[in-house]
Amino acid sequence: SIGEVYCLVGKYDEAFQQHLGALKMCTEIDFDGPGWSLPYTYQELGNVYEKLGDKDYSRANKKNAFPKYDSALSLYLRSLLLWQEIERIDGVADIYVSIGNIYSKLKKNEMGKDYLLKALQLGLEIDDKEILRNSYMGLSIIDSVEQNYNQALKYYKLFILYKDSIVNEKILRITEGHKMKYQFDKKEGQIKLLTIENNLKTTLTSKQKQQKNFAYAGIAVILLAGSYGFYRYRRRKKLQSQQAVLSERLRISSELHDEVGATLSGIAMYSHLTKEQMKTGQTTEIEKSLNVMQQSSAQMVDKLNDIVWLINPEQDSLQKLIERLEEYAIEMGAIKNMKVNISVPEKIADINLPVESRRNIYLFCKEAINNAVKYSNATILGLIVKEVDGKLEFSVSDNGKGFDAVMVRRGNGLENMQKRADEIGAKLILQSKENEGASVSLQCKIT
């Protein structure tokens, strides 16, 4: 395993020494390890030689590259025999891919194609997406070299299909992990609330007994009543805080269910549709379906990133919020070659924002930036934060074609931004004239 890591970071001499040490343990020492250790070690040694050959080949040093490819092939064939002896189909399929690719690099395309097709057949039998993906990639390269471009394109599209399928499975596992963690935290929160409630009942009973025993001690009663009132106040604040945390978790769960769940359902639907299209050879439609799945996956990753960022307590400051909005504005502005100007007074940059305010301000500005990039035809995009009459004002402006503020208010274009403003008791301000740019602002009181 250490040898694999060295190989991944390009330290091939260190990788070679680690694999030789493993080989010595498997062959010379009384090694009672798993049966796959020896063929796997030969396979990794072959991989080191192949990487060294690739390094020489990339430097136009074919004379040194081909002997290293030959050494890699010899080790791969030795590994193949051992995989076959222990009847590990997955190992056989994986080494078939390696042998096929090395024959391709040795310019023996027919032999390379033969091994890759064998790997493909085994990959289909055991339903191994990694082997299928790598087999299709190798076959695409060989057909491209042989100028069989139609067949190469077909194999490459299948490679992309399985590559995206693997990525989608990883995203699904991450989402399920978040869901399980939420359920665990939810149960833990319920247990804590019940514990607090029981402790409160016990404390109340104890206080009542004390008040009865000291009914005639006026000063003691006053002190006890004051202490009890302060205690109740602290407890109420603590319960309110816990309830706010629970409400936030429920909101996050709802967002994950509504946004991420809907996106995953769409990807699953298009995956099924693509399978049907593949059966009938609808190449154009397959490409459209794959594009939809790719775009949906990217959108879902962005939504998950926003959710994680918004609940991170390390991002509570106004400075962190502006930095993230600046990154988004620059990224979006680059699409239309828009220059981005940011203006934030230093004295308010370190203000800490409540979670709800930060979330709604971020989503408001993000939507305003998105609208300006899409519709304004502007060359300059501005993000300005300033203090106005004891309130903070967040403005997104542009020097584009502008709009009729009255007509826009009558439509649904600003419905989401108005909702964000209402949720934190803020004021939405529109300023624009046709062909004279536009400004969308949010005025809110930060407590």
JSON list of N, CA, C and O in Angstrom, two decimals, residues 88 90 147 176 197 206 265 273 319 435:
[
{"chain": "A", "resi": 88, "resn": "ARG", "atom": "N", "xyz": [-9.61, -15.82, -9.01]},
{"chain": "A", "resi": 88, "resn": "ARG", "atom": "CA", "xyz": [-10.20, -14.52, -8.68]},
{"chain": "A", "resi": 88, "resn": "ARG", "atom": "C", "xyz": [-10.56, -13.79, -9.98]},
{"chain": "A", "resi": 88, "resn": "ARG", "atom": "O", "xyz": [-9.70, -13.23, -10.66]},
{"chain": "A", "resi": 90, "resn": "ASP", "atom": "N", "xyz": [-12.26, -11.07, -10.53]},
{"chain": "A", "resi": 90, "resn": "ASP", "atom": "CA", "xyz": [-12.05, -9.63, -10.54]},
{"chain": "A", "resi": 90, "resn": "ASP", "atom": "C", "xyz": [-10.58, -9.28, -10.78]},
{"chain": "A", "resi": 90, "resn": "ASP", "atom": "O", "xyz": [-10.26, -8.34, -11.51]},
{"chain": "A", "resi": 147, "resn": "GLN", "atom": "N", "xyz": [-7.59, 4.75, -36.57]},
{"chain": "A", "resi": 147, "resn": "GLN", "atom": "CA", "xyz": [-8.45, 5.62, -37.37]},
{"chain": "A", "resi": 147, "resn": "GLN", "atom": "C", "xyz": [-9.86, 5.05, -37.57]},
{"chain": "A", "resi": 147, "resn": "GLN", "atom": "O", "xyz": [-10.56, 5.41, -38.50]},
{"chain": "A", "resi": 176, "resn": "GLU", "atom": "N", "xyz": [-26.40, 9.97, 1.40]},
{"chain": "A", "resi": 176, "resn": "GLU", "atom": "CA", "xyz": [-26.94, 9.04, 2.38]},
{"chain": "A", "resi": 176, "resn": "GLU", "atom": "C", "xyz": [-26.22, 9.19, 3.72]},
{"chain": "A", "resi": 176, "resn": "GLU", "atom": "O", "xyz": [-26.83, 9.08, 4.78]},
{"chain": "A", "resi": 197, "resn": "GLU", "atom": "N", "xyz": [-36.00, 18.18, 30.27]},
{"chain": "A", "resi": 197, "resn": "GLU", "atom": "CA", "xyz": [-37.38, 18.28, 30.76]},
{"chain": "A", "resi": 197, "resn": "GLU", "atom": "C", "xyz": [-37.54, 17.54, 32.09]},
{"chain": "A", "resi": 197, "resn": "GLU", "atom": "O", "xyz": [-38.15, 18.05, 33.03]},
{"chain": "A", "resi": 206, "resn": "SER", "atom": "N", "xyz": [-38.28, 20.06, 43.87]},
{"chain": "A", "resi": 206, "resn": "SER", "atom": "CA", "xyz": [-37.37, 20.39, 44.97]},
{"chain": "A", "resi": 206, "resn": "SER", "atom": "C", "xyz": [-37.58, 21.83, 45.44]},
{"chain": "A", "resi": 206, "resn": "SER", "atom": "O", "xyz": [-37.61, 22.11, 46.64]},
{"chain": "A", "resi": 265, "resn": "SER", "atom": "N", "xyz": [-33.46, 11.97, -8.08]},
{"chain": "A", "resi": 265, "resn": "SER", "atom": "CA", "xyz": [-34.55, 11.29, -8.77]},
{"chain": "A", "resi": 265, "resn": "SER", "atom": "C", "xyz": [-34.49, 11.56, -10.27]},
{"chain": "A", "resi": 265, "resn": "SER", "atom": "O", "xyz": [-34.70, 10.66, -11.09]},
{"chain": "A", "resi": 273, "resn": "LEU", "atom": "N", "xyz": [-33.68, 6.16, -18.75]},
{"chain": "A", "resi": 273, "resn": "LEU", "atom": "CA", "xyz": [-33.99, 6.56, -20.12]},
{"chain": "A", "resi": 273, "resn": "LEU", "atom": "C", "xyz": [-32.80, 6.27, -21.04]},
{"chain": "A", "resi": 273, "resn": "LEU", "atom": "O", "xyz": [-32.97, 5.79, -22.17]},
{"chain": "A", "resi": 319, "resn": "GLN", "atom": "N", "xyz": [-17.21, 39.33, 6.84]},
{"chain": "A", "resi": 319, "resn": "GLN", "atom": "CA", "xyz": [-16.05, 39.23, 5.94]},
{"chain": "A", "resi": 319, "resn": "GLN", "atom": "C", "xyz": [-16.09, 37.91, 5.16]},
{"chain": "A", "resi": 319, "resn": "GLN", "atom": "O", "xyz": [-15.86, 37.87, 3.95]},
{"chain": "A", "resi": 435, "resn": "ASN", "atom": "N", "xyz": [-31.64, 51.40, -19.97]},
{"chain": "A", "resi": 435, "resn": "ASN", "atom": "CA", "xyz": [-30.35, 51.78, -20.57]},
{"chain": "A", "resi": 435, "resn": "ASN", "atom": "C", "xyz": [-29.45, 52.58, -19.62]},
{"chain": "A", "resi": 435, "resn": "ASN", "atom": "O", "xyz": [-28.48, 53.20, -20.05]}
]
